[in-house]
Short mmCIF file of C-alpha atoms in Angstrom, two decimals:
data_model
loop_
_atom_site.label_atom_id
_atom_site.label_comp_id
_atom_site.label_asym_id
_atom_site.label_seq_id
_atom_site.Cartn_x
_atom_site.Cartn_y
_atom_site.Cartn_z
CA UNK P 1 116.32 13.70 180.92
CA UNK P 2 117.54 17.08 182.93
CA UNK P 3 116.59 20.49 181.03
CA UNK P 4 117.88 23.69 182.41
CA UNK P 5 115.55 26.25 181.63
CA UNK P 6 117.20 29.70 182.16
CA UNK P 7 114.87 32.75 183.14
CA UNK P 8 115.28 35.48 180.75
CA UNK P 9 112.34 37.80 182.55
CA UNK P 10 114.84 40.33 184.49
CA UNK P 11 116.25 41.20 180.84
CA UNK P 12 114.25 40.67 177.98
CA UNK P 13 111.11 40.31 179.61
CA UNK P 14 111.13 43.55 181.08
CA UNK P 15 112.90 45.33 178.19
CA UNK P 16 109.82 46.55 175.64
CA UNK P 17 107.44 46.88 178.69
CA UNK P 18 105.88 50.83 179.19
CA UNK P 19 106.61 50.78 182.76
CA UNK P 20 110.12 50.90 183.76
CA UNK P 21 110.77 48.76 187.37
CA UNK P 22 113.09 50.05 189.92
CA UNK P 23 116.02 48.24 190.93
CA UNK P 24 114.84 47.12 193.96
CA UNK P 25 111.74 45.36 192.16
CA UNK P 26 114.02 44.29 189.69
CA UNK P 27 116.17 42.62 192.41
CA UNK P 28 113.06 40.88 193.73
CA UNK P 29 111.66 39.14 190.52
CA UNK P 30 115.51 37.74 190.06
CA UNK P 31 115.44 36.77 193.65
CA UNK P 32 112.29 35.10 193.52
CA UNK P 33 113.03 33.37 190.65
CA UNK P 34 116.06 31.75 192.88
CA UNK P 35 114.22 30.55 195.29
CA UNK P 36 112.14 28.84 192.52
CA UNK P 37 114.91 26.70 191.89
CA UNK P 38 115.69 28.50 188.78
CA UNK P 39 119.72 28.66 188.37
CA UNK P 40 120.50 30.63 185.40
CA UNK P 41 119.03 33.57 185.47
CA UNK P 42 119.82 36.60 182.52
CA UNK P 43 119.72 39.14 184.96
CA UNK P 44 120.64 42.08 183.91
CA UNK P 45 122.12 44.14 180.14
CA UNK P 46 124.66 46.40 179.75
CA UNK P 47 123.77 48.33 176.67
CA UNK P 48 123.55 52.19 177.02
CA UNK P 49 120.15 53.19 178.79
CA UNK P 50 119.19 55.90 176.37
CA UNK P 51 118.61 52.97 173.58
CA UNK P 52 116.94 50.47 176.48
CA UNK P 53 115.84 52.75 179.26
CA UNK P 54 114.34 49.86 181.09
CA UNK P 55 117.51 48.20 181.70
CA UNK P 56 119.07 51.31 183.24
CA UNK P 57 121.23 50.72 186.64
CA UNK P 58 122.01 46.88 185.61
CA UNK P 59 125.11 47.48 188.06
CA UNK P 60 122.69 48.24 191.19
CA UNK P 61 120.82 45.46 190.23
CA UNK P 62 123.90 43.28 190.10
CA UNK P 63 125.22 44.41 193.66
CA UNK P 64 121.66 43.30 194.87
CA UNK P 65 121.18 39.84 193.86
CA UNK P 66 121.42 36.70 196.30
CA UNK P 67 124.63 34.68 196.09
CA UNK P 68 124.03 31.54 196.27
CA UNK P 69 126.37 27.95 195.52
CA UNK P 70 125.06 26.41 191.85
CA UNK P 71 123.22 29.89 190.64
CA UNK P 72 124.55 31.77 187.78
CA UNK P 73 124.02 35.28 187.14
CA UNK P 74 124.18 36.18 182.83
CA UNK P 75 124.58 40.26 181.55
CA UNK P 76 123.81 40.88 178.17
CA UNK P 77 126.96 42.86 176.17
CA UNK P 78 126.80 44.10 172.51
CA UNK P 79 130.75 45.15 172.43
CA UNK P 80 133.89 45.35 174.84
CA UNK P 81 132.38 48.63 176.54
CA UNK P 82 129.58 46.24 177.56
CA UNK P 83 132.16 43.56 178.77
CA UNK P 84 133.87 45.72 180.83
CA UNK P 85 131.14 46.78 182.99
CA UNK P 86 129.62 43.35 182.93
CA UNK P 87 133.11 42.28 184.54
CA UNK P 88 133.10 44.64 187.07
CA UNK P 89 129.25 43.92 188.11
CA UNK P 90 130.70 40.50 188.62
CA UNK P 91 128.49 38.96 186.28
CA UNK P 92 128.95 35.10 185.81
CA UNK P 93 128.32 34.58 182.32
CA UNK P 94 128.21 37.09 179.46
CA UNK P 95 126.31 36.65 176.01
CA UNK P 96 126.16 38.71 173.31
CA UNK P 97 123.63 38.99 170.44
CA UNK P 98 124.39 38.56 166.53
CA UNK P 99 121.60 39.47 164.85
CA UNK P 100 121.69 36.84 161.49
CA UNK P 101 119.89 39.55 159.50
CA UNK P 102 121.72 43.21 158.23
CA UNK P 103 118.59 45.28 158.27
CA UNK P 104 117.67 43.85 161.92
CA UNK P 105 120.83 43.90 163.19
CA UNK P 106 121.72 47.55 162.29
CA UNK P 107 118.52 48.84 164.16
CA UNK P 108 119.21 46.55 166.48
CA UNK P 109 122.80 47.30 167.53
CA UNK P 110 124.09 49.93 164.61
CA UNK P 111 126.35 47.25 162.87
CA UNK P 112 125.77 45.01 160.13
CA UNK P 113 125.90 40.99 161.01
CA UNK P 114 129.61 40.80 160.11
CA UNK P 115 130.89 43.58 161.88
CA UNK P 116 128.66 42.25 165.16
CA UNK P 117 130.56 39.22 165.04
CA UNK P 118 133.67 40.75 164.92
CA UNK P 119 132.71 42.53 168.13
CA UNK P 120 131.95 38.95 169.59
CA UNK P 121 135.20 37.98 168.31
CA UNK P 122 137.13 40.38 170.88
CA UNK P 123 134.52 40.23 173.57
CA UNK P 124 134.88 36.06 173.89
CA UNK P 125 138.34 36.24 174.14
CA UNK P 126 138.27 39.00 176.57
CA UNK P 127 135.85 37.09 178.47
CA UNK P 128 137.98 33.49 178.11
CA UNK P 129 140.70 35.56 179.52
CA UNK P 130 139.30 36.70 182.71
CA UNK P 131 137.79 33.06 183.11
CA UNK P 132 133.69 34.50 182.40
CA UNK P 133 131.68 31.93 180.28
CA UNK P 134 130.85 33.69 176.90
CA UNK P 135 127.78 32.92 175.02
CA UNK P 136 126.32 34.28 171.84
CA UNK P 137 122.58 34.37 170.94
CA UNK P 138 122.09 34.52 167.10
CA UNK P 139 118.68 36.54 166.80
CA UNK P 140 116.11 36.45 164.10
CA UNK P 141 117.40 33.00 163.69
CA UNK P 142 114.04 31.77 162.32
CA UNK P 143 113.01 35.20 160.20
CA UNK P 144 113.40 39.03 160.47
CA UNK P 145 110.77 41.33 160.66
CA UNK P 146 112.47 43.43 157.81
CA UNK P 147 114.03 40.78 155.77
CA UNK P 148 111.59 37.87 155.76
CA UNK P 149 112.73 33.86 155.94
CA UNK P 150 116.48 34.05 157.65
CA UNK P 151 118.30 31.57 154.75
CA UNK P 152 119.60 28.90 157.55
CA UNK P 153 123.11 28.62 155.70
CA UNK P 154 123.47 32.19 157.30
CA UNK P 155 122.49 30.71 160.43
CA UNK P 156 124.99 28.31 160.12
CA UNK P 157 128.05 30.50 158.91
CA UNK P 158 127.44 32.49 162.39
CA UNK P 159 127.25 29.69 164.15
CA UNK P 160 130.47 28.57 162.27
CA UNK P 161 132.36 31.52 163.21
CA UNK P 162 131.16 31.46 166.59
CA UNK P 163 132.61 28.34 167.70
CA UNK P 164 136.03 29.94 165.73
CA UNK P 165 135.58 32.35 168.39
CA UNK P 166 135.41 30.22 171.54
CA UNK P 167 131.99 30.33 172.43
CA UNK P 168 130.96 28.37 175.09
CA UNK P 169 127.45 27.81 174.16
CA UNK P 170 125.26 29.26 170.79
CA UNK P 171 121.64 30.13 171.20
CA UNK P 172 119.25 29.87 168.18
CA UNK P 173 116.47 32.33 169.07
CA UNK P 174 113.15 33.42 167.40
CA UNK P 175 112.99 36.57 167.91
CA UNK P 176 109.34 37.31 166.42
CA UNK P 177 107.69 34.06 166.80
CA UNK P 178 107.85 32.48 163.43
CA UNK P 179 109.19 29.52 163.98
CA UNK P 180 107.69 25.65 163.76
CA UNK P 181 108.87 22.55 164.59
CA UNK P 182 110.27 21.34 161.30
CA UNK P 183 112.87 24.62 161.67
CA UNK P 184 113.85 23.63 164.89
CA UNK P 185 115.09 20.26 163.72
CA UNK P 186 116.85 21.65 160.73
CA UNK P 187 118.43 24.76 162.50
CA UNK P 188 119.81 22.36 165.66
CA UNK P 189 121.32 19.67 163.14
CA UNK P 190 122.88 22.41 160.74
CA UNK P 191 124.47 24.20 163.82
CA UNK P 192 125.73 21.35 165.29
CA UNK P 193 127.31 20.59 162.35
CA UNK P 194 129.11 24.16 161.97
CA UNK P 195 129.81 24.03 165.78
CA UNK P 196 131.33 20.94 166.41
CA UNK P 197 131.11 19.60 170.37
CA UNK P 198 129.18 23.51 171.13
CA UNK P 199 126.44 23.26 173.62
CA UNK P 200 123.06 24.65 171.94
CA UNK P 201 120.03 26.22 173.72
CA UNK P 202 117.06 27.95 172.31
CA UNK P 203 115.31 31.37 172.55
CA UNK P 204 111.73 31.00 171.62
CA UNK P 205 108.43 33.77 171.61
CA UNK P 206 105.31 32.65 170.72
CA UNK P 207 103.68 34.94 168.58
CA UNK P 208 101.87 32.42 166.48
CA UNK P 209 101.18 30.12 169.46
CA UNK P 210 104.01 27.83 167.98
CA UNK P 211 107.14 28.37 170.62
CA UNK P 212 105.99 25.66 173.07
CA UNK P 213 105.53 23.04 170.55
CA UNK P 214 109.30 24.25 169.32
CA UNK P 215 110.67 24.12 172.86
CA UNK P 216 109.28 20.12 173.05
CA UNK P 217 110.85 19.87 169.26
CA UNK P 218 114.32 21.38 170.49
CA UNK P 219 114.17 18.76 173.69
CA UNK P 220 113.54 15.85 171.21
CA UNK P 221 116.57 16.84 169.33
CA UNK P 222 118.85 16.61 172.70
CA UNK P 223 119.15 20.06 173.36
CA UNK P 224 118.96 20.50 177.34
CA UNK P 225 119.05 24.67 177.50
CA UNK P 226 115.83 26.69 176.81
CA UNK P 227 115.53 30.75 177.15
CA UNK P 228 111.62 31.39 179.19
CA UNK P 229 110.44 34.40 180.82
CA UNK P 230 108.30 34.15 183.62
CA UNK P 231 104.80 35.45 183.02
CA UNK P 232 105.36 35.15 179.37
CA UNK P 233 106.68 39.07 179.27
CA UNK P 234 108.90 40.01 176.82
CA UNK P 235 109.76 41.63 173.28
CA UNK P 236 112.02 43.44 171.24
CA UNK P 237 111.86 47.31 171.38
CA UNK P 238 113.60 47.06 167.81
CA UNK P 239 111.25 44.56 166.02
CA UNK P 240 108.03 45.90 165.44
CA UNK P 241 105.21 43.77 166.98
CA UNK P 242 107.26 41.32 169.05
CA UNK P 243 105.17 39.76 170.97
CA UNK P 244 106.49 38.10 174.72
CA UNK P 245 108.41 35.26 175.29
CA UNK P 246 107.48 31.33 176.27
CA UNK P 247 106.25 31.44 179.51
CA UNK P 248 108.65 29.95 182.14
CA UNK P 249 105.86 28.56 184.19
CA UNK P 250 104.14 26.81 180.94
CA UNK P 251 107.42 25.71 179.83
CA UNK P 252 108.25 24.16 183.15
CA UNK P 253 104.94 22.73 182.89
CA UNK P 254 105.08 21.13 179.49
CA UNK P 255 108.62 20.00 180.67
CA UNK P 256 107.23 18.33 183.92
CA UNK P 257 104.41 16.38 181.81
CA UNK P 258 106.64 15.02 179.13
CA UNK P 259 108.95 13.70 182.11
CA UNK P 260 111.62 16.18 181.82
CA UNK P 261 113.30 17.60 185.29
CA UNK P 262 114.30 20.91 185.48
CA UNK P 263 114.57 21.24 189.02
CA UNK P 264 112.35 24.32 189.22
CA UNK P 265 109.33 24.47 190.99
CA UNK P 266 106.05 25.90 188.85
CA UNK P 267 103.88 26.81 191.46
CA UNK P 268 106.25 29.18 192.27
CA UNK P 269 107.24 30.78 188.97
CA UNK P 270 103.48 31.12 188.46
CA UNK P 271 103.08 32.89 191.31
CA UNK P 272 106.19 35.45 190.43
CA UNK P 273 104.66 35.64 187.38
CA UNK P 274 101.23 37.50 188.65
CA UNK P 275 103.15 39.24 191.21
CA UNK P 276 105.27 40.71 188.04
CA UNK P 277 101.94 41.33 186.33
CA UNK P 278 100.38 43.10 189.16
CA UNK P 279 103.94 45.90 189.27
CA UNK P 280 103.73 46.04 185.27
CA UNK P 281 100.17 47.07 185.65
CA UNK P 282 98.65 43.78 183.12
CA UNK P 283 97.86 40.45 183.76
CA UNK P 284 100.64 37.75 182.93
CA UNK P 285 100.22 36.19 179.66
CA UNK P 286 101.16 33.10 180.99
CA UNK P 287 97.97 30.36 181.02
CA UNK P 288 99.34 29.09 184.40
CA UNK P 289 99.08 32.70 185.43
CA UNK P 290 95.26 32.88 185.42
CA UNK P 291 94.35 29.04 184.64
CA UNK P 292 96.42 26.61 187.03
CA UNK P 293 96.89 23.40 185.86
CA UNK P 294 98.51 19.85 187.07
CA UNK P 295 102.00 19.65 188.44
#
C-alpha cells in the first residue's frame, strides 16, 4: 500500500511559532523537504498577515520554490480574495478551511460554519474554473476548544455540502489533539458516506500522544493522504493550547514499519527537522529528531 504523506511544516507548522522565518528560510525548509521525496507540500497561506504575521510574503515564497515534474505546491485561502492571489502565485492546489464548530470558526476566520462554506462554495468553483485542484479541510473535526465533542452528523453535513461543491478531496483534521482511534473509523465511514467517490486525507496533532496511533487507524480504513509537519511544529494561533502537529519524520517512520511506501526518505526529513529547530531557536519535538531509530 502507497501513502502520500503531504508536509504541512511551511504553513501550519510555522504559523503559532514566536519567531517569524524569512522567506528565504522559508524557501529552504520547502526545498528541502523536496529533495526528501516529499511531493505535496502546503507551502504557503494567503490570509491577511496582520491576523498570521508568520505567513507574511507567501507570494515571495511562492516565486522561490523548486519546480520540479510530480511535486505539488498547496496555498491555504479562507475566501475569493485569498484565491486570487493564490492564482497568481501559481499555486497548484488550493484548500480552504471550514471550521465544523461556530464559536471556533468565528475566531478563527470571522464567519460562522455556514457562511464559511458558502465562501468555499464560490472559491471551488473559481478554482474548477481556472483548472486548480480545490480542497477543503474541515477543522475541529474531532472537538473544539470552545465547544467541546464536535457532534459527527455536523461533520458529515460539511462534508455533504462539500462534495455539492466540487471538492476534490475533504480533510478531517484534529485540530487540538483529541482524537482516538475509534473516531477515526467513525468520522472516515460517515464522510464517505456524505461524499460519495471524494478522496479523504487526515490532519492529525498529537496533544494527547494519540495522533500517530490515529494516522495507522486512518491507513487501516483505506485512506492513502495524511497532513505531517516535519519536526512535529505546529499549532493554531486561534485555539488556545494547540499543541504541534504529527511529526513527518515519525509518521514516515511508523509508515515504513507497518510496510507502507511513501516514497519519502526519513533520514532526511529528520534531519530538516533539527535544522528547522536550530532557526526556530527549540529542539524539534519530533522523537526521530533527538532519538534515531530503524529505517
Amino acid at each position: 500500500m502507497r501513502t502520500t504523506v503531504i508536509e504541512v511544516g511551511p504553513r501550519d507548522g510555522l504559523q503559532n511559532e514566536d519567531r517569524a522565518l524569512p522567506v528565504d528560510e522559508r524557501i529552504e525548509l520547502i526545498a528541502r523537504s523536496v529533495d526528501a521525496g516529499l511531493t505535496r507540500i502546503e507551502a504557503v497561506s494567503f490570509v491577511h498577515p496582520k491576523r498570521v504575521p508568520q505567513m507574511a510574503g507567501a507570494e515571495e515564497v511562492m516565486a522561490g520554490v523548486p519546480r520540479r515534474a510530480g511535486v505539488s505546491y498547496i496555498g491555504l485561502v479562507l475566501n475569493r480574495r485569498g484565491l486570487e492571489r493564490a492564482l497568481a502565485a501559481g499555486v497548484d492546489e488550493v484548500n480552504a478551511v471550514v471550521v465544523a464548530s461556530d464559536t471556533f470558526c468565528m475566531r478563527n476566520q470571522g464567519v460562522t460554519t455556514a457562511r464559511a462554506m458558502d465562501a468555499f462554495d464560490a472559491v471551488a468553483a473559481e478554482a474548477r474554473d481556472a483548472g486548480v485542484r480545490c480542497s477543503v479541510t474541515i477543522a475541529a473535526s474531532f472537538g473544539c476548544p470552545f465547544e467541546g465533542e464536535t457532534p459527527p452528523e455536523r461533520v458529515a453535513e460539511i462534508a455533504r455540502r462539500a462534495h455539492a461543491a466540487g471538492a476534490d478531496e475533504i480533510a478531517l483534521a484534529d485540530t487540538i489533539g483529541v482524537g482516538v482511534p475509534a473516531q477515526v473509523r467513525d468520522l472516515t465511514r460517515r464522510a464517505r458516506a456524505a461524499a460519495p467517490g471524494t478522496p479523504l486525507r487526515f490532519h492529525f496533532h498529537n496533544t494527547r500522544n494519540t495522533g500517530y496511533a490515529n494516522a495507522l487507524a486512518a491507513v487501516d480504513e483505506g485512506v492513502t493522504a495524511l497532513d505531517a509537519s516535519t519536526g512535529g511544529f505546529g499549532g493554531c494561533p486561534f485555539a488556545p493550547a494547540a499543541t504541534g502537529n504529527i511529526a513527518t519524520e515519525d509518521l514516515l517512520y511508523a509508515l515504513h514499519r507497518s510496510g507502507v511506501t511513501t516514497g519519502a526518505d526519513m533520514d532526511a526529513v529528520a534531519a530538516t527537522g533539527a535544522w528547522l529547530g536550530e532557526r526556530l531557536g527549540k529542539p524539534a519535538p519530533a522523537l526521530l529528531g533527538r532519538a534515531g531509530g530503524f529505517g
